[in-house]
PDB file of C-alpha atoms and ligand atoms in Angstrom:
ATOM      1  CA  MET S   1      21.268  11.520  12.196  1.00 35.00           C
ATOM      2  CA  ALA S   2      18.735  14.262  12.968  1.00 36.00           C
ATOM      3  CA  GLY S   3      15.693  12.884  14.730  1.00 34.00           C
ATOM      4  CA  ALA S   4      17.074   9.378  15.221  1.00 36.00           C
ATOM      5  CA  VAL S   5      17.114   9.684  18.990  1.00 35.00           C
ATOM      6  CA  SER S   6      14.508  12.432  19.381  1.00 37.00           C
ATOM      7  CA  SER S   7      11.599  10.124  20.095  1.00 46.00           C
ATOM      8  CA  PRO S   8      11.226   6.870  21.969  1.00 83.00           C
ATOM      9  CA  LEU S   9       9.133   5.597  19.040  1.00 97.00           C
ATOM     10  CA  ARG S  10      10.794   6.257  15.678  1.00 97.00           C
ATOM     11  CA  LEU S  11       8.926   6.711  12.416  1.00 98.00           C
ATOM     12  CA  GLY S  12      10.550   5.350   9.296  1.00 98.00           C
ATOM     13  CA  VAL S  13       8.840   6.727   6.205  1.00 98.00           C
ATOM     14  CA  ASN S  14       8.795   4.421   3.211  1.00 98.00           C
ATOM     15  CA  ILE S  15       8.863   6.537   0.044  1.00 97.00           C
ATOM     16  CA  ASP S  16       8.833   3.701  -2.511  1.00 96.00           C
ATOM     17  CA  HIS S  17       5.491   4.720  -3.929  1.00 97.00           C
ATOM     18  CA  VAL S  18       6.671   8.173  -4.908  1.00 98.00           C
ATOM     19  CA  ALA S  19       8.939   6.260  -7.273  1.00 97.00           C
ATOM     20  CA  THR S  20       6.004   4.057  -8.327  1.00 97.00           C
ATOM     21  CA  ILE S  21       4.187   7.190  -9.545  1.00 97.00           C
ATOM     22  CA  ARG S  22       7.336   8.528 -11.226  1.00 97.00           C
ATOM     23  CA  ASN S  23       7.845   5.239 -13.034  1.00 96.00           C
ATOM     24  CA  ALA S  24       4.246   5.174 -14.274  1.00 96.00           C
ATOM     25  CA  ARG S  25       5.181   7.934 -16.719  1.00 95.00           C
ATOM     26  CA  GLY S  26       8.930   7.561 -16.963  1.00 94.00           C
ATOM     27  CA  GLY S  27      10.977  10.721 -16.481  1.00 94.00           C
ATOM     28  CA  ALA S  28      12.017  12.218 -13.180  1.00 96.00           C
ATOM     29  CA  HIS S  29       8.821  13.487 -11.530  1.00 97.00           C
ATOM     30  CA  PRO S  30       7.846  13.032  -8.728  1.00 98.00           C
ATOM     31  CA  ASP S  31      11.358  12.600  -7.386  1.00 98.00           C
ATOM     32  CA  PRO S  32      11.717  10.349  -4.306  1.00 98.00           C
ATOM     33  CA  VAL S  33      14.693  12.492  -3.266  1.00 98.00           C
ATOM     34  CA  ARG S  34      12.343  15.414  -2.703  1.00 98.00           C
ATOM     35  CA  ALA S  35      10.010  13.126  -0.750  1.00 98.00           C
ATOM     36  CA  ALA S  36      12.907  12.038   1.471  1.00 98.00           C
ATOM     37  CA  GLN S  37      13.816  15.668   2.151  1.00 98.00           C
ATOM     38  CA  LEU S  38      10.205  16.550   2.979  1.00 98.00           C
ATOM     39  CA  ALA S  39       9.924  13.500   5.232  1.00 98.00           C
ATOM     40  CA  GLN S  40      13.008  14.663   7.099  1.00 98.00           C
ATOM     41  CA  ALA S  41      11.560  18.171   7.459  1.00 97.00           C
ATOM     42  CA  ALA S  42       8.276  16.719   8.734  1.00 97.00           C
ATOM     43  CA  GLY S  43       9.924  14.792  11.563  1.00 95.00           C
ATOM     44  CA  ALA S  44      10.604  11.339  10.152  1.00 97.00           C
ATOM     45  CA  ASP S  45      13.354   9.493  11.987  1.00 97.00           C
ATOM     46  CA  GLY S  46      14.445   7.414   9.017  1.00 98.00           C
ATOM     47  CA  ILE S  47      13.854   6.744   5.337  1.00 98.00           C
ATOM     48  CA  THR S  48      12.852   3.230   4.326  1.00 98.00           C
ATOM     49  CA  LEU S  49      13.372   1.982   0.777  1.00 97.00           C
ATOM     50  CA  HIS S  50      12.627  -1.372  -0.793  1.00 96.00           C
ATOM     51  CA  LEU S  51      14.816  -2.073  -3.794  1.00 96.00           C
ATOM     52  CA  ARG S  52      12.809  -4.847  -5.399  1.00 94.00           C
ATOM     53  CA  GLU S  53      14.218  -7.395  -7.780  1.00 92.00           C
ATOM     54  CA  ASP S  54      12.018  -6.006 -10.605  1.00 92.00           C
ATOM     55  CA  ARG S  55      12.857  -2.345  -9.701  1.00 94.00           C
ATOM     56  CA  ARG S  56       9.166  -1.497  -9.902  1.00 92.00           C
ATOM     57  CA  HIS S  57       9.649   1.559  -7.699  1.00 93.00           C
ATOM     58  CA  ILE S  58      13.025   2.507  -6.173  1.00 96.00           C
ATOM     59  CA  ARG S  59      15.965   1.992  -8.520  1.00 96.00           C
ATOM     60  CA  ASP S  60      19.646   1.511  -7.817  1.00 96.00           C
ATOM     61  CA  GLU S  61      20.540   5.124  -8.612  1.00 97.00           C
ATOM     62  CA  ASP S  62      17.821   6.363  -6.212  1.00 97.00           C
ATOM     63  CA  LEU S  63      19.619   4.742  -3.292  1.00 96.00           C
ATOM     64  CA  ALA S  64      22.749   6.830  -3.700  1.00 95.00           C
ATOM     65  CA  ARG S  65      20.827  10.019  -4.485  1.00 97.00           C
ATOM     66  CA  ILE S  66      18.597   9.667  -1.419  1.00 98.00           C
ATOM     67  CA  GLY S  67      21.528   8.691   0.788  1.00 96.00           C
ATOM     68  CA  GLN S  68      23.302  11.896  -0.214  1.00 96.00           C
ATOM     69  CA  ALA S  69      20.241  14.141   0.075  1.00 97.00           C
ATOM     70  CA  VAL S  70      19.217  13.408   3.657  1.00 97.00           C
ATOM     71  CA  SER S  71      21.026  12.962   6.943  1.00 97.00           C
ATOM     72  CA  LEU S  72      18.467  10.466   8.255  1.00 98.00           C
ATOM     73  CA  PRO S  73      19.379   6.800   8.624  1.00 98.00           C
ATOM     74  CA  ILE S  74      18.416   4.691   5.604  1.00 98.00           C
ATOM     75  CA  ASN S  75      16.663   1.376   6.155  1.00 98.00           C
ATOM     76  CA  LEU S  76      17.028  -0.784   3.037  1.00 98.00           C
ATOM     77  CA  GLU S  77      14.392  -3.476   2.678  1.00 97.00           C
ATOM     78  CA  MET S  78      15.820  -6.312   0.635  1.00 97.00           C
ATOM     79  CA  ALA S  79      15.213  -9.872  -0.460  1.00 96.00           C
ATOM     80  CA  CYS S  80      17.683 -12.564   0.585  1.00 96.00           C
ATOM     81  CA  THR S  81      19.466 -12.760  -2.764  1.00 96.00           C
ATOM     82  CA  ASP S  82      23.115 -12.491  -3.772  1.00 96.00           C
ATOM     83  CA  GLU S  83      22.302  -9.487  -5.945  1.00 97.00           C
ATOM     84  CA  MET S  84      20.695  -7.537  -3.093  1.00 97.00           C
ATOM     85  CA  LEU S  85      23.436  -8.552  -0.680  1.00 98.00           C
ATOM     86  CA  ALA S  86      26.082  -7.169  -3.041  1.00 98.00           C
ATOM     87  CA  ILE S  87      24.159  -3.895  -3.400  1.00 98.00           C
ATOM     88  CA  ALA S  88      23.670  -3.593   0.371  1.00 98.00           C
ATOM     89  CA  LEU S  89      27.349  -4.267   1.050  1.00 98.00           C
ATOM     90  CA  ALA S  90      28.332  -1.602  -1.472  1.00 97.00           C
ATOM     91  CA  PHE S  91      25.758   0.968  -0.305  1.00 96.00           C
ATOM     92  CA  LYS S  92      26.123   0.201   3.438  1.00 97.00           C
ATOM     93  CA  PRO S  93      22.782   1.526   4.712  1.00 98.00           C
ATOM     94  CA  HIS S  94      22.327   2.182   8.403  1.00 98.00           C
ATOM     95  CA  ALA S  95      19.963  -0.800   8.506  1.00 98.00           C
ATOM     96  CA  ALA S  96      18.791  -3.604   6.247  1.00 98.00           C
ATOM     97  CA  CYS S  97      15.467  -5.332   6.706  1.00 98.00           C
ATOM     98  CA  LEU S  98      15.333  -8.798   5.142  1.00 97.00           C
ATOM     99  CA  VAL S  99      11.952  -9.428   3.560  1.00 97.00           C
ATOM    100  CA  PRO S 100      10.398 -12.219   1.503  1.00 94.00           C
ATOM    101  CA  GLU S 101       9.847 -11.254  -2.125  1.00 81.00           C
ATOM    102  CA  ARG S 102       7.848 -12.785  -4.911  1.00 77.00           C
ATOM    103  CA  ARG S 103       7.737 -11.137  -8.291  1.00 67.00           C
ATOM    104  CA  GLU S 104       3.979 -11.530  -8.738  1.00 67.00           C
ATOM    105  CA  GLU S 105       2.986 -10.070  -5.359  1.00 71.00           C
ATOM    106  CA  ARG S 106       1.632  -6.532  -5.147  1.00 72.00           C
ATOM    107  CA  THR S 107       3.384  -5.879  -1.853  1.00 70.00           C
ATOM    108  CA  THR S 108       5.296  -7.860   0.765  1.00 70.00           C
ATOM    109  CA  GLU S 109       2.708 -10.494   1.640  1.00 76.00           C
ATOM    110  CA  GLY S 110       3.525 -12.145   4.939  1.00 88.00           C
ATOM    111  CA  GLY S 111       6.723 -12.214   6.909  1.00 95.00           C
ATOM    112  CA  LEU S 112       9.992 -13.904   6.056  1.00 95.00           C
ATOM    113  CA  ASP S 113       9.749 -17.524   7.268  1.00 95.00           C
ATOM    114  CA  VAL S 114      13.100 -17.587   9.047  1.00 95.00           C
ATOM    115  CA  ALA S 115      12.273 -20.912  10.713  1.00 94.00           C
ATOM    116  CA  ARG S 116      11.996 -22.564   7.293  1.00 94.00           C
ATOM    117  CA  PHE S 117      14.700 -20.652   5.461  1.00 94.00           C
ATOM    118  CA  HIS S 118      17.247 -20.166   8.245  1.00 94.00           C
ATOM    119  CA  ASN S 119      19.991 -21.839   6.212  1.00 95.00           C
ATOM    120  CA  SER S 120      19.767 -19.268   3.442  1.00 94.00           C
ATOM    121  CA  VAL S 121      19.082 -16.299   5.741  1.00 97.00           C
ATOM    122  CA  ALA S 122      21.968 -17.001   8.147  1.00 98.00           C
ATOM    123  CA  PRO S 123      24.907 -16.109   5.848  1.00 98.00           C
ATOM    124  CA  ILE S 124      23.196 -12.903   4.732  1.00 98.00           C
ATOM    125  CA  VAL S 125      22.654 -11.805   8.348  1.00 98.00           C
ATOM    126  CA  THR S 126      26.295 -12.555   9.123  1.00 98.00           C
ATOM    127  CA  LYS S 127      27.706 -10.710   6.099  1.00 98.00           C
ATOM    128  CA  LEU S 128      25.574  -7.631   6.716  1.00 98.00           C
ATOM    129  CA  ARG S 129      26.431  -7.589  10.418  1.00 98.00           C
ATOM    130  CA  ASP S 130      30.129  -7.973   9.639  1.00 98.00           C
ATOM    131  CA  ALA S 131      29.825  -4.936   7.365  1.00 98.00           C
ATOM    132  CA  GLY S 132      28.326  -2.888  10.211  1.00 98.00           C
ATOM    133  CA  VAL S 133      24.757  -2.889   8.884  1.00 98.00           C
ATOM    134  CA  ARG S 134      22.030  -3.239  11.525  1.00 98.00           C
ATOM    135  CA  VAL S 135      20.000  -6.251  10.409  1.00 98.00           C
ATOM    136  CA  SER S 136      16.294  -6.567  10.897  1.00 98.00           C
ATOM    137  CA  LEU S 137      14.138  -9.579   9.982  1.00 98.00           C
ATOM    138  CA  PHE S 138      10.589  -8.892   8.807  1.00 97.00           C
ATOM    139  CA  ILE S 139       8.644 -11.730  10.438  1.00 98.00           C
ATOM    140  CA  GLU S 140       5.157 -12.722  11.482  1.00 97.00           C
ATOM    141  CA  PRO S 141       4.435 -12.001  15.167  1.00 98.00           C
ATOM    142  CA  ASP S 142       5.126 -15.588  16.135  1.00 97.00           C
ATOM    143  CA  PRO S 143       7.275 -16.850  19.044  1.00 97.00           C
ATOM    144  CA  VAL S 144       8.975 -19.516  16.903  1.00 97.00           C
ATOM    145  CA  GLN S 145      10.013 -16.952  14.265  1.00 97.00           C
ATOM    146  CA  ILE S 146      11.310 -14.718  17.055  1.00 98.00           C
ATOM    147  CA  ALA S 147      13.364 -17.513  18.617  1.00 98.00           C
ATOM    148  CA  VAL S 148      14.949 -18.309  15.250  1.00 98.00           C
ATOM    149  CA  ALA S 149      15.606 -14.610  14.579  1.00 98.00           C
ATOM    150  CA  GLU S 150      17.505 -14.415  17.846  1.00 98.00           C
ATOM    151  CA  ALA S 151      19.434 -17.611  17.051  1.00 98.00           C
ATOM    152  CA  LEU S 152      20.400 -16.110  13.676  1.00 98.00           C
ATOM    153  CA  GLY S 153      21.978 -13.171  15.485  1.00 97.00           C
ATOM    154  CA  ALA S 154      19.716 -10.458  14.109  1.00 98.00           C
ATOM    155  CA  PRO S 155      19.561  -7.536  16.559  1.00 98.00           C
ATOM    156  CA  VAL S 156      16.146  -6.361  15.320  1.00 98.00           C
ATOM    157  CA  VAL S 157      12.856  -7.924  14.229  1.00 98.00           C
ATOM    158  CA  GLU S 158      10.123  -6.054  12.411  1.00 98.00           C
ATOM    159  CA  LEU S 159       6.713  -7.534  13.197  1.00 98.00           C
ATOM    160  CA  HIS S 160       4.360  -7.757  10.207  1.00 98.00           C
ATOM    161  CA  THR S 161       1.203  -5.791  11.000  1.00 98.00           C
ATOM    162  CA  GLY S 162      -0.575  -6.626   7.724  1.00 97.00           C
ATOM    163  CA  ALA S 163      -3.104  -9.116   9.124  1.00 97.00           C
ATOM    164  CA  TYR S 164      -3.967  -6.748  11.980  1.00 98.00           C
ATOM    165  CA  CYS S 165      -4.436  -3.843   9.544  1.00 98.00           C
ATOM    166  CA  GLU S 166      -6.627  -5.913   7.219  1.00 97.00           C
ATOM    167  CA  ALA S 167      -8.859  -6.888  10.123  1.00 98.00           C
ATOM    168  CA  ALA S 168      -9.015  -3.236  11.193  1.00 98.00           C
ATOM    169  CA  ALA S 169      -9.964  -2.118   7.674  1.00 97.00           C
ATOM    170  CA  GLU S 170     -12.727  -4.731   7.587  1.00 97.00           C
ATOM    171  CA  GLY S 171     -14.011  -3.631  10.995  1.00 96.00           C
ATOM    172  CA  ASP S 172     -13.690  -7.195  12.319  1.00 97.00           C
ATOM    173  CA  THR S 173     -13.221  -6.378  15.986  1.00 97.00           C
ATOM    174  CA  ALA S 174     -12.659  -9.974  17.153  1.00 98.00           C
ATOM    175  CA  ALA S 175      -9.918 -10.456  14.558  1.00 98.00           C
ATOM    176  CA  VAL S 176      -8.411  -7.055  15.391  1.00 98.00           C
ATOM    177  CA  ARG S 177      -8.194  -8.075  19.052  1.00 98.00           C
ATOM    178  CA  ALA S 178      -6.648 -11.459  18.185  1.00 98.00           C
ATOM    179  CA  HIS S 179      -4.032  -9.960  15.837  1.00 98.00           C
ATOM    180  CA  LEU S 180      -3.221  -7.213  18.299  1.00 98.00           C
ATOM    181  CA  ASP S 181      -2.767  -9.782  21.077  1.00 98.00           C
ATOM    182  CA  ARG S 182      -0.308 -11.663  18.857  1.00 98.00           C
ATOM    183  CA  LEU S 183       1.633  -8.458  18.242  1.00 98.00           C
ATOM    184  CA  VAL S 184       1.674  -7.576  21.939  1.00 98.00           C
ATOM    185  CA  ARG S 185       2.885 -11.058  22.920  1.00 98.00           C
ATOM    186  CA  ALA S 186       5.487 -11.163  20.160  1.00 98.00           C
ATOM    187  CA  ALA S 187       6.852  -7.752  21.141  1.00 97.00           C
ATOM    188  CA  ASP S 188       7.094  -8.914  24.741  1.00 97.00           C
ATOM    189  CA  VAL S 189       8.792 -12.216  23.865  1.00 98.00           C
ATOM    190  CA  GLY S 190      11.184 -10.539  21.432  1.00 98.00           C
ATOM    191  CA  ALA S 191      12.198  -7.760  23.812  1.00 97.00           C
ATOM    192  CA  ALA S 192      12.721 -10.327  26.595  1.00 97.00           C
ATOM    193  CA  ARG S 193      15.145 -12.091  24.238  1.00 97.00           C
ATOM    194  CA  GLY S 194      17.029  -8.827  23.791  1.00 97.00           C
ATOM    195  CA  LEU S 195      15.740  -8.021  20.308  1.00 98.00           C
ATOM    196  CA  GLU S 196      14.817  -4.483  19.257  1.00 98.00           C
ATOM    197  CA  ILE S 197      11.205  -4.525  18.108  1.00 98.00           C
ATOM    198  CA  HIS S 198       9.943  -2.712  15.032  1.00 98.00           C
ATOM    199  CA  ALA S 199       6.577  -3.074  13.307  1.00 98.00           C
ATOM    200  CA  GLY S 200       4.975  -2.150  10.042  1.00 98.00           C
ATOM    201  CA  HIS S 201       2.903  -2.849   6.961  1.00 97.00           C
ATOM    202  CA  GLY S 202      -0.506  -1.461   6.144  1.00 98.00           C
ATOM    203  CA  LEU S 203      -0.635   1.042   9.029  1.00 98.00           C
ATOM    204  CA  THR S 204      -2.995   4.005   8.672  1.00 98.00           C
ATOM    205  CA  PHE S 205      -4.176   6.890  10.835  1.00 98.00           C
ATOM    206  CA  ASP S 206      -6.969   4.580  12.056  1.00 98.00           C
ATOM    207  CA  SER S 207      -4.841   1.543  12.864  1.00 98.00           C
ATOM    208  CA  VAL S 208      -1.535   3.005  14.054  1.00 98.00           C
ATOM    209  CA  GLN S 209      -2.289   3.855  17.661  1.00 98.00           C
ATOM    210  CA  PRO S 210      -2.777   0.397  19.228  1.00 98.00           C
ATOM    211  CA  VAL S 211       0.542  -0.693  17.678  1.00 98.00           C
ATOM    212  CA  ALA S 212       2.288   2.532  18.691  1.00 98.00           C
ATOM    213  CA  ALA S 213       1.083   1.940  22.249  1.00 97.00           C
ATOM    214  CA  ILE S 214       2.940  -1.388  22.553  1.00 97.00           C
ATOM    215  CA  PRO S 215       5.782  -0.243  24.815  1.00 95.00           C
ATOM    216  CA  GLN S 216       8.466  -2.558  23.401  1.00 96.00           C
ATOM    217  CA  VAL S 217       7.987  -1.280  19.846  1.00 98.00           C
ATOM    218  CA  ARG S 218      10.798   1.145  19.011  1.00 98.00           C
ATOM    219  CA  GLU S 219      10.105   1.914  15.351  1.00 98.00           C
ATOM    220  CA  LEU S 220       7.234   1.874  12.887  1.00 98.00           C
ATOM    221  CA  ASN S 221       7.810   1.783   9.127  1.00 98.00           C
ATOM    222  CA  ILE S 222       4.942   3.261   7.167  1.00 98.00           C
ATOM    223  CA  GLY S 223       4.666   3.927   3.451  1.00 98.00           C
ATOM    224  CA  HIS S 224       1.671   3.300   1.231  1.00 98.00           C
ATOM    225  CA  PHE S 225      -0.922   5.068   3.356  1.00 98.00           C
ATOM    226  CA  LEU S 226       1.262   8.161   3.845  1.00 98.00           C
ATOM    227  CA  ILE S 227       1.982   8.523   0.135  1.00 98.00           C
ATOM    228  CA  GLY S 228      -1.717   8.058  -0.677  1.00 98.00           C
ATOM    229  CA  GLU S 229      -2.746  10.598   1.949  1.00 98.00           C
ATOM    230  CA  ALA S 230      -0.141  13.013   0.617  1.00 98.00           C
ATOM    231  CA  ILE S 231      -2.244  13.339  -2.544  1.00 97.00           C
ATOM    232  CA  PHE S 232      -4.933  15.012  -0.455  1.00 98.00           C
ATOM    233  CA  VAL S 233      -3.096  16.873   2.293  1.00 98.00           C
ATOM    234  CA  GLY S 234       0.553  16.936   1.223  1.00 98.00           C
ATOM    235  CA  LEU S 235       3.368  14.688   2.398  1.00 98.00           C
ATOM    236  CA  GLU S 236       4.533  16.861   5.284  1.00 98.00           C
ATOM    237  CA  ALA S 237       1.031  17.187   6.722  1.00 98.00           C
ATOM    238  CA  ALA S 238       0.419  13.448   6.406  1.00 98.00           C
ATOM    239  CA  ILE S 239       3.672  12.619   8.179  1.00 98.00           C
ATOM    240  CA  ARG S 240       3.125  15.221  10.883  1.00 98.00           C
ATOM    241  CA  ARG S 241      -0.326  13.788  11.643  1.00 98.00           C
ATOM    242  CA  MET S 242       1.031  10.216  11.765  1.00 98.00           C
ATOM    243  CA  ARG S 243       3.822  11.399  14.075  1.00 97.00           C
ATOM    244  CA  ALA S 244       1.282  13.149  16.349  1.00 97.00           C
ATOM    245  CA  LEU S 245      -0.928  10.043  16.525  1.00 98.00           C
ATOM    246  CA  MET S 246       2.076   7.887  17.401  1.00 97.00           C
ATOM    247  CA  ASP S 247       3.224  10.306  20.096  1.00 96.00           C
ATOM    248  CA  ALA S 248      -0.272  10.547  21.568  1.00 96.00           C
ATOM    249  CA  ALA S 249      -0.565   6.753  21.706  1.00 96.00           C
ATOM    250  CA  ARG S 250       2.796   6.581  23.419  1.00 93.00           C
ATOM    251  CA  SER S 251       1.977   9.118  26.086  1.00 87.00           C
TER     252      SER S 251
HETATM  253  N1  PXP X 301       7.910  -2.719   6.581  1.00 89.96           N
HETATM  254  C1  PXP X 301       8.282  -3.593   5.627  1.00 89.96           C
HETATM  255  C2  PXP X 301       9.309  -4.622   5.971  1.00 89.96           C
HETATM  256  C3  PXP X 301       7.738  -3.541   4.331  1.00 89.96           C
HETATM  257  O1  PXP X 301       8.117  -4.434   3.403  1.00 89.96           O
HETATM  258  C4  PXP X 301       6.818  -2.523   4.028  1.00 89.96           C
HETATM  259  C5  PXP X 301       6.282  -2.405   2.639  1.00 89.96           C
HETATM  260  O2  PXP X 301       7.314  -2.087   1.777  1.00 89.96           O
HETATM  261  C6  PXP X 301       6.476  -1.616   5.043  1.00 89.96           C
HETATM  262  C7  PXP X 301       7.016  -1.752   6.319  1.00 89.96           C
HETATM  263  C8  PXP X 301       5.539  -0.489   4.801  1.00 89.96           C
HETATM  264  O3  PXP X 301       4.263  -0.992   4.496  1.00 89.96           O
HETATM  265  P1  PXP X 301       3.157   0.006   3.958  1.00 89.96           P
HETATM  266  O4  PXP X 301       3.667   0.558   2.669  1.00 89.96           O
HETATM  267  O5  PXP X 301       1.963  -0.866   3.805  1.00 89.96           O
HETATM  268  O6  PXP X 301       2.981   1.066   5.006  1.00 89.96           O
END
C-alpha cells in the first residue's frame, strides 16, 4: 500500500476517463493500467474507478488488470445494484464508494440520497462491510445525510464538491463561500460523529485548495480535470502539481 499513509491528506486519482478515450476508438489504447501505474509513480495514494452500469469507461476486465498492476488501494465507485454488489464482493476492493447513477447523466450528478433510500442502501453497506470492504457513501454536504450515513454504519462519507466547484468555475464568490461553508460544517459534523471524511467531484487546480484546507478531510478523489490536464502537461506532472497544491493548502 505504498503512499497510503504517507500523507495526512490522501489523493485518490480517478482514471475512468483514460478508458473513455480508449473506448472512443475501441482497441486497447490508451490503457488505464498504464495510467494507474503512472499515478502511483506520481504520488497518488489510491486509484479510484467507477464501473458504471453502461460500462462507458472502465470495464469489468479493467478492474482485475488494474488491481494486479498497482499496489495502491483501489476505491471502487458503484451504484447500489445487485449486479455491482456481486462484482464488488468478487473483486474485494480496498474501498467501495456508493454513488447514485442514472444512465442518461454525463457524470455523477448530486450525492446519494441516503435519507430517502436508506432501506435499499442498508443491506449493501452491511454486505460490503461483512466482506471487509471499507464503505464510503457519496453524499451532499448535509447534516441529515451525514446522520443517516452514520446510522447505516458506513465508516466513511465522501462529500460532493460539485456545487462548490461549479460556483468556483463561474466566479460566483458568494455562492463559493456558501458552498464552502456547507462543506466545512459537514466535515465538522461528520468527523464529530466518528466518520472519516473524504471529498470530491469537479476539483481543479483552482478549486482544490480551500477543500484541501478543511482539516477533517482525509482524502480527495479527483479525475476528470487531471485526465484533461494530462493532455497538455502529462499525467505525472498533472498529479504532482495537484499533490503539491493539496500539501501547500494543508500546511
Ligand atoms: N468522487 C466520486 C464519488 C465520483 O463519482 C467522482 C466522479 O466519478 C469523483 C469523485 C471524481 O470527480 P471528477 O472526475 O469530477 O474529478
